[in-house]
Coordinates of C-alpha atoms and ligand atoms in Angstrom, one line a residue:
X1139 CA 38.2 -22.8 -26.4
X1140 CA 35.4 -20.3 -27.3
X1141 CA 32.2 -21.0 -25.4
X1142 CA 29.0 -20.4 -27.4
X1143 CA 26.5 -18.7 -25.2
X1144 CA 22.7 -18.1 -25.9
X1145 CA 20.7 -15.6 -23.8
X1146 CA 17.1 -16.5 -23.5
X1147 CA 15.0 -13.5 -22.3
X1148 CA 16.2 -10.0 -23.2
X1149 CA 15.2 -7.3 -20.8
X1150 CA 16.5 -6.0 -17.5
X1151 CA 19.0 -8.9 -16.8
X1152 CA 19.2 -10.5 -20.2
X1153 CA 20.4 -7.3 -22.0
X1154 CA 23.1 -6.7 -19.4
X1155 CA 24.3 -10.3 -19.5
X1156 CA 24.3 -10.4 -23.3
X1157 CA 26.5 -7.3 -23.4
X1158 CA 28.8 -8.8 -20.8
X1159 CA 29.1 -12.1 -22.6
X1160 CA 29.9 -10.2 -25.9
X1161 CA 32.8 -8.6 -24.1
X1162 CA 34.5 -11.8 -23.1
X1163 CA 37.4 -13.0 -25.2
X1164 CA 36.7 -16.7 -24.4
X1165 CA 32.9 -16.5 -25.3
X1166 CA 30.8 -15.9 -28.4
X1167 CA 27.2 -14.6 -28.0
X1168 CA 25.3 -16.8 -30.4
X1169 CA 22.2 -14.7 -30.1
X1170 CA 19.3 -13.5 -27.8
X1171 CA 15.7 -14.5 -27.7
X1172 CA 12.8 -12.1 -27.2
X1173 CA 9.0 -12.5 -27.1
X1174 CA 8.2 -9.3 -29.1
X1175 CA 9.9 -7.1 -31.6
X1176 CA 10.5 -3.6 -30.2
X1177 CA 13.2 -0.9 -29.8
X1178 CA 15.3 -3.3 -27.7
X1179 CA 15.3 -5.9 -30.6
X1180 CA 16.3 -3.1 -33.0
X1181 CA 19.1 -2.0 -30.7
X1182 CA 20.3 -5.6 -30.3
X1183 CA 20.5 -6.0 -34.1
X1184 CA 22.5 -2.7 -34.3
X1185 CA 25.0 -4.1 -31.8
X1186 CA 25.4 -7.1 -34.2
X1187 CA 23.4 -9.6 -32.1
X1188 CA 21.2 -12.2 -33.8
X1189 CA 17.7 -12.0 -32.4
X1190 CA 15.4 -15.0 -32.1
X1191 CA 11.7 -15.1 -31.3
X1192 CA 10.3 -17.1 -28.4
X1193 CA 7.6 -18.7 -30.5
X1194 CA 5.9 -18.7 -34.0
X1195 CA 3.6 -15.9 -33.0
X1196 CA 6.5 -13.7 -32.1
X1197 CA 8.4 -14.7 -35.3
X1198 CA 5.4 -13.4 -37.4
X1199 CA 5.4 -10.1 -35.4
X1200 CA 9.1 -9.7 -36.2
X1201 CA 8.3 -10.1 -39.9
X1202 CA 5.4 -7.7 -39.7
X1203 CA 7.6 -5.1 -37.9
X1204 CA 10.4 -5.5 -40.5
X1205 CA 12.9 -6.6 -37.9
X1206 CA 15.2 -9.5 -38.9
X1207 CA 14.5 -12.7 -36.9
X1208 CA 17.1 -15.5 -36.9
X1209 CA 14.6 -18.2 -35.9
X1210 CA 13.0 -19.5 -32.8
X1211 CA 14.6 -19.8 -29.3
X1212 CA 14.8 -23.5 -29.8
X1213 CA 17.1 -22.9 -32.8
X1214 CA 19.2 -20.5 -30.8
X1215 CA 19.6 -22.9 -27.9
X1216 CA 20.6 -25.8 -30.3
X1217 CA 23.4 -23.6 -31.7
X1218 CA 24.9 -22.9 -28.2
X1219 CA 27.0 -24.8 -25.7
X1220 CA 25.2 -23.2 -22.8
X1221 CA 22.1 -21.0 -22.3
X1222 CA 21.7 -18.2 -19.8
X1223 CA 17.9 -18.1 -19.0
X1224 CA 16.9 -14.5 -18.1
X1225 CA 13.2 -15.0 -18.5
X1226 CA 10.7 -13.8 -15.8
X1227 CA 10.2 -15.7 -12.5
X1228 CA 8.9 -19.3 -13.1
X1229 CA 9.3 -19.2 -16.9
X1230 CA 12.8 -20.6 -16.5
X1231 CA 11.5 -23.7 -15.0
X1232 CA 9.2 -24.2 -18.0
X1233 CA 12.2 -23.6 -20.4
X1234 CA 14.3 -26.2 -18.5
X1235 CA 12.5 -29.0 -20.4
X1236 CA 13.7 -27.6 -23.7
X1237 CA 17.3 -27.3 -22.5
X1238 CA 17.2 -30.8 -21.2
X1239 CA 15.7 -32.2 -24.4
X1240 CA 18.5 -30.4 -26.5
X1241 CA 21.1 -31.7 -24.0
X1242 CA 22.3 -28.2 -23.1
X1243 CA 23.6 -26.7 -19.9
X1244 CA 21.8 -23.7 -18.5
X1245 CA 22.2 -20.9 -16.0
X1246 CA 19.0 -19.8 -14.3
X1247 CA 18.2 -16.6 -12.3
X1248 CA 17.2 -15.9 -8.7
X1249 CA 13.4 -15.7 -9.6
X1250 CA 13.5 -19.5 -9.9
X1251 CA 13.5 -21.9 -7.0
X1252 CA 16.8 -23.2 -5.6
X1253 CA 15.9 -26.7 -6.6
X1254 CA 15.7 -25.9 -10.4
X1255 CA 19.5 -26.3 -10.4
X1256 CA 22.2 -28.5 -8.8
X1257 CA 23.5 -25.5 -6.9
X1258 CA 22.8 -21.8 -6.3
X1259 CA 25.8 -19.6 -7.1
X1260 CA 27.8 -16.6 -6.0
X1261 CA 31.2 -16.6 -7.6
X1262 CA 33.4 -15.6 -4.7
X1263 CA 31.5 -17.9 -2.3
X1264 CA 31.0 -21.3 -4.1
X1265 CA 32.4 -21.2 -7.6
X1266 CA 33.9 -24.7 -7.3
X1267 CA 30.4 -26.2 -6.4
X1268 CA 29.3 -25.2 -9.9
X1269 CA 32.2 -26.6 -11.8
X1270 CA 31.1 -29.1 -14.5
X1271 CA 27.4 -29.0 -13.4
X1272 CA 24.5 -29.0 -15.9
X1273 CA 22.2 -26.5 -14.2
X1274 CA 23.2 -23.6 -12.0
X1275 CA 21.1 -20.8 -10.5
X1276 CA 22.6 -17.4 -10.0
X1277 CA 20.9 -16.0 -6.9
X1278 CA 18.9 -12.8 -6.8
X1279 CA 20.3 -9.3 -6.5
X1280 CA 19.8 -9.0 -2.7
X1281 CA 21.1 -12.5 -2.1
X1282 CA 24.2 -11.9 -4.2
X1283 CA 25.1 -8.7 -2.3
X1284 CA 24.4 -10.4 1.1
X1285 CA 26.5 -13.4 0.2
X1286 CA 29.5 -11.3 -0.9
X1287 CA 29.7 -9.3 2.3
X1288 CA 28.6 -12.1 4.8
X1289 CA 31.0 -14.6 3.3
X1290 CA 33.9 -12.2 3.8
X1291 CA 32.9 -11.2 7.4
X1292 CA 32.4 -14.9 8.3
X1293 CA 35.9 -15.9 7.0
X1294 CA 37.5 -13.2 9.1
X1295 CA 35.3 -13.0 12.3
X1296 CA 33.0 -16.1 12.3
X1297 CA 29.4 -15.2 12.1
X1298 CA 26.8 -16.6 14.6
X1299 CA 23.8 -14.8 13.1
X1300 CA 23.0 -12.1 10.6
X1301 CA 19.9 -9.8 10.6
X1302 CA 19.0 -7.6 7.7
X1303 CA 16.2 -5.2 6.9
X1304 CA 15.8 -4.6 3.2
X1305 CA 14.2 -1.5 1.7
X1306 CA 13.5 -2.7 -1.8
X1307 CA 13.0 -0.6 -4.9
X1308 CA 9.3 -0.8 -5.9
X1309 CA 9.9 -1.4 -9.6
X1310 CA 12.7 -1.3 -12.2
X1311 CA 13.0 2.1 -13.9
X1312 CA 11.1 1.1 -17.1
X1313 CA 8.3 -0.7 -15.3
X1314 CA 5.9 2.3 -15.3
X1315 CA 2.9 -0.1 -15.0
X1316 CA 4.1 -1.0 -11.4
X1317 CA 4.5 2.5 -10.1
X1318 CA 4.9 5.1 -8.9
X1319 CA 3.8 4.0 -5.4
X1320 CA 3.1 6.5 -2.6
X1321 CA 3.5 4.1 0.3
X1322 CA 5.9 1.8 2.1
X1323 CA 4.6 -1.7 1.4
X1324 CA 5.5 -4.5 3.8
X1325 CA 6.7 -7.2 1.3
X1326 CA 6.1 -9.7 2.9
X1327 CA 4.5 -8.8 6.2
X1328 CA 5.5 -12.3 7.5
X1329 CA 9.1 -12.7 8.8
X1330 CA 11.5 -13.8 7.6
X1331 CA 11.3 -12.7 4.0
X1332 CA 12.7 -15.2 1.5
X1333 CA 16.1 -13.4 1.3
X1334 CA 17.7 -14.8 4.4
X1335 CA 16.9 -18.5 3.6
X1336 CA 18.1 -17.8 0.1
X1337 CA 21.5 -16.7 1.4
X1338 CA 21.6 -20.1 3.2
X1339 CA 21.4 -21.9 -0.1
X1340 CA 24.9 -20.6 -0.7
X1341 CA 26.2 -20.0 2.8
X1342 CA 24.5 -22.6 5.0
X1343 CA 26.8 -22.0 8.1
X1344 CA 24.8 -19.5 10.1
X1345 CA 21.1 -18.2 10.3
X1346 CA 20.2 -15.1 8.3
X1347 CA 17.0 -13.4 9.3
X1348 CA 15.6 -10.9 6.8
X1349 CA 12.6 -8.5 6.8
X1350 CA 11.7 -6.6 3.6
X1351 CA 9.5 -3.7 2.4
X1352 CA 9.0 -1.9 -0.9
X1353 CA 9.8 1.8 -1.0
X1354 CA 9.0 4.5 -3.6
X1355 CA 12.2 4.4 -5.6
X1356 CA 13.3 2.5 -8.8
X1357 CA 17.1 2.7 -8.6
X1358 CA 18.5 0.6 -5.7
X1359 CA 17.8 -1.5 -2.7
X1360 CA 19.1 -0.4 0.7
X1361 CA 20.1 -3.0 3.3
X1362 CA 20.5 -2.3 7.1
X1363 CA 22.6 -5.1 8.5
X1364 CA 23.3 -6.3 12.1
X1365 CA 25.8 -9.2 12.1
X1366 CA 26.6 -11.1 15.3
X1367 CA 30.0 -12.7 15.5
X1368 CA 31.3 -15.5 17.7
X1369 CA 34.8 -14.3 18.6
X1370 CA 36.4 -11.3 20.3
X1371 CA 34.8 -8.1 18.9
X1372 CA 37.1 -6.5 16.3
X1373 CA 37.7 -2.7 16.0
X1374 CA 35.6 -0.7 13.5
X1375 CA 38.8 -0.2 11.4
X1376 CA 39.4 -4.0 11.1
X1377 CA 35.8 -4.5 9.8
X1378 CA 36.2 -1.6 7.4
X1379 CA 39.5 -3.2 6.1
X1380 CA 37.8 -6.6 5.7
X1381 CA 34.8 -5.2 3.8
X1382 CA 37.0 -2.9 1.7
X1383 CA 39.1 -5.9 0.7
X1384 CA 36.1 -7.9 -0.4
X1385 CA 35.9 -8.6 -4.2
X1386 CA 33.0 -6.9 -5.9
X1387 CA 32.2 -4.7 -3.0
X1388 CA 32.7 -0.9 -3.3
X1389 CA 33.2 1.1 -0.1
X1390 CA 32.1 4.7 -0.1
X1391 CA 32.2 7.5 2.5
X1392 CA 29.5 10.1 3.2
X1393 CA 32.2 12.3 4.8
X1394 CA 35.1 11.9 2.3
X1395 CA 33.1 11.2 -1.0
X1396 CA 29.9 13.1 -0.2
X1397 CA 27.9 10.0 -1.0
X1398 CA 24.9 10.1 1.3
X1399 CA 22.2 8.4 -0.8
X1400 CA 21.5 5.8 -3.5
X1401 CA 21.0 8.8 -5.9
X1402 CA 24.7 9.7 -5.2
X1403 CA 25.7 6.1 -5.9
X1404 CA 23.9 6.1 -9.3
X1405 CA 25.5 9.4 -10.1
X1406 CA 28.9 8.0 -9.3
X1407 CA 28.2 5.2 -11.8
X1408 CA 27.5 7.9 -14.4
X1409 CA 30.7 9.7 -13.6
X1410 CA 32.6 6.4 -14.0
X1411 CA 31.1 6.1 -17.5
X1412 CA 29.4 2.7 -16.6
X1413 CA 27.1 1.3 -19.3
X1414 CA 23.5 2.0 -18.3
X1415 CA 24.9 3.6 -15.1
X1416 CA 25.4 0.0 -13.8
X1417 CA 26.8 -0.6 -10.4
X1418 CA 28.1 -4.2 -10.5
X1419 CA 29.4 -4.0 -6.9
X1420 CA 27.6 -4.1 -3.6
X1421 CA 28.1 -0.6 -2.1
X1422 CA 28.9 -0.3 1.6
X1423 CA 29.1 3.0 3.5
X1424 CA 32.5 2.8 5.3
X1425 CA 31.4 5.4 7.8
X1426 CA 28.3 3.4 8.7
X1427 CA 30.4 0.4 9.9
X1428 CA 30.2 0.2 13.7
X1429 CA 30.9 -2.6 16.2
X1430 CA 28.8 -2.5 19.3
X1431 CA 29.3 -5.4 21.7
X1432 CA 29.6 -8.5 19.5
X1433 CA 27.5 -7.0 16.7
X1434 CA 28.6 -5.3 13.4
X1435 CA 26.3 -2.7 12.0
X1436 CA 26.4 -1.1 8.5
X1437 CA 24.4 0.1 5.5
X1438 CA 24.7 -1.4 2.0
X1439 CA 23.1 -0.4 -1.4
X1440 CA 22.4 -2.9 -4.2
X1441 CA 21.9 -1.9 -7.9
X1442 CA 19.3 -4.6 -8.6
X1443 CA 19.5 -4.4 -12.4
X1444 CA 23.3 -4.9 -12.5
X1445 CA 24.8 -6.8 -9.6
X1446 CA 24.2 -10.3 -11.0
X1447 CA 25.8 -9.5 -14.4
X1448 CA 29.4 -10.7 -13.4
X1449 CA 28.0 -13.8 -11.6
X1450 CA 26.3 -14.9 -14.8
X1451 CA 29.6 -14.7 -16.7
X1452 CA 31.5 -16.6 -14.1
X1453 CA 28.7 -19.2 -13.8
X1454 CA 29.3 -19.9 -17.5
X1455 CA 33.0 -20.6 -17.0
X1456 CA 32.3 -22.7 -13.9
X1457 CA 29.7 -24.9 -15.6
X1458 CA 31.9 -25.2 -18.7
X1459 CA 35.0 -25.9 -16.4
X1460 CA 37.0 -23.5 -18.5
X1461 CA 38.7 -21.4 -15.8
X1462 CA 39.5 -21.3 -12.1
X1463 CA 37.5 -19.0 -9.9
X1464 CA 40.1 -16.3 -9.4
X1465 CA 41.0 -16.3 -13.2
X1466 CA 37.3 -16.1 -14.2
X1467 CA 36.5 -13.3 -11.8
X1468 CA 39.6 -11.4 -12.9
X1469 CA 38.6 -11.7 -16.6
X1470 CA 35.0 -10.7 -15.9
X1471 CA 36.0 -7.8 -13.7
X1472 CA 38.5 -6.4 -16.2
X1473 CA 35.9 -6.6 -19.0
X1474 CA 33.3 -4.8 -16.9
X1475 CA 35.8 -2.2 -15.5
X1476 CA 35.0 -3.3 -11.9
X1477 CA 37.5 -1.4 -9.7
X1478 CA 39.8 -3.9 -8.0
X1479 CA 40.0 -3.7 -4.2
Ligands
LIG2186 P1 12.1 -9.0 -17.2 O1 10.6 -9.2 -17.1 O2 12.6 -7.6 -17.2 O3 12.7 -9.7 -18.5 C1 12.4 -10.9 -19.0 C2 12.2 -10.9 -20.5 O4 11.9 -12.3 -20.9 C3 10.9 -10.1 -20.9 O5 11.3 -9.3 -21.9 C4 9.9 -11.2 -21.3 O6 9.1 -10.7 -22.4 C5 10.9 -12.3 -21.8 N1 10.3 -13.6 -21.9 C6 9.2 -14.1 -21.2 N2 9.0 -15.4 -21.6 C7 9.9 -15.7 -22.4 C8 10.2 -16.9 -23.2 N3 9.5 -18.0 -23.0 N4 11.3 -16.9 -24.0 C9 12.1 -15.8 -24.1 N5 11.8 -14.6 -23.5 C10 10.8 -14.6 -22.6 O7 12.8 -9.8 -16.1 P2 14.2 -9.5 -15.4 O8 13.9 -8.4 -14.4 O9 15.2 -9.4 -16.4 O10 14.3 -10.8 -14.5 C11 14.8 -12.0 -15.1 C12 15.2 -13.0 -14.0 O11 16.2 -12.4 -13.2 C13 14.1 -13.3 -13.0 O12 14.3 -14.6 -12.5 C14 14.3 -12.3 -11.9 O13 13.8 -12.7 -10.6 C15 15.8 -12.3 -11.9 N6 16.4 -11.0 -11.3 C16 15.8 -9.8 -11.6 C17 16.4 -8.6 -11.1 C18 15.8 -7.3 -11.3 O14 15.9 -6.4 -10.4 N7 15.1 -7.0 -12.3 C19 17.5 -8.7 -10.3 C20 18.1 -10.0 -10.1 C21 17.5 -11.1 -10.6

């Protein structure tokens, strides 16, 4: 069965997800929908994607700019089995009515509230909860990374509580209107930030307390984690082994790889020849992992633009009930050249 997929919203997340869908042998990218014609629309057409306008005003602009427009987003959605909504925060909830009226399944992103969908989703944690559902929400970049590592640590050592301080990139690289900033901005000042409770939408078994701030960088988020466990404290090496064996987590070493910063991680992605320098994995520094008492400490970097790409592809297979979790993740990872653990 070939699953016909529409991507509504075509920028940071939508462009990556559309490219990933186009790589899947069991999926067909029906097209992408954009508000305005621009270089991104031209590049989509060069890749062979059909581009649709969000509304009549946009459709007219496409004509004025001489960029072929295949119709309106409503036409795109009607031609698909499922739509991946990659529009900005809170726009997805407005689009939901259209998907419902056309009887289509949809995947939403982490900018939407948990209750927009029947379940929030991280493939390796709760794939089966999304099987056959109508609406699923792929959680945000920070939540995805936290769920991947915490799920794995919990399975092995049983977590009682997790604390995380998140230094967030201030803006995505092309968002020049939001930066540069010359400050560390507490975002929010109140504690916890939304990230911990959002992890609990996927992993409800232990409290996750998060604090967050924006820092003057565009490329990655940096998490500092302290995870309390219930049982006998493991050795550092056992925790390194557990995290290194976690799917979609890349472990690096400052000593052996010379990777000491998020800049080095992005440079590694360039060396690996990744499209757009994308790092689909959560990146954990092996030599930061330390067990003190019953607490596990470590640093983790998150490429905010890329990490949810594989989850969106898996969410499509889960919702369409077309593959088991392990098979879907294997297909997705092979297509994106994610290095197996
Ligand atoms: P974005 O603003 O970069 O892209 C969204 C695109 O959708 C824009 O091009 C916008 O013009 C377009 N759009 C707006 N209304 C539309 C409509 N009605 N129909 C079609 N297109 C429309 O946003 P993004 O960063 O790609 O984020 C999308 C979602 O993914 C949000 O929920 C966000 O919270 C989430 N997310 C973002 C990141 C990130 O770091 N950027 C990471 C993980 C999750």
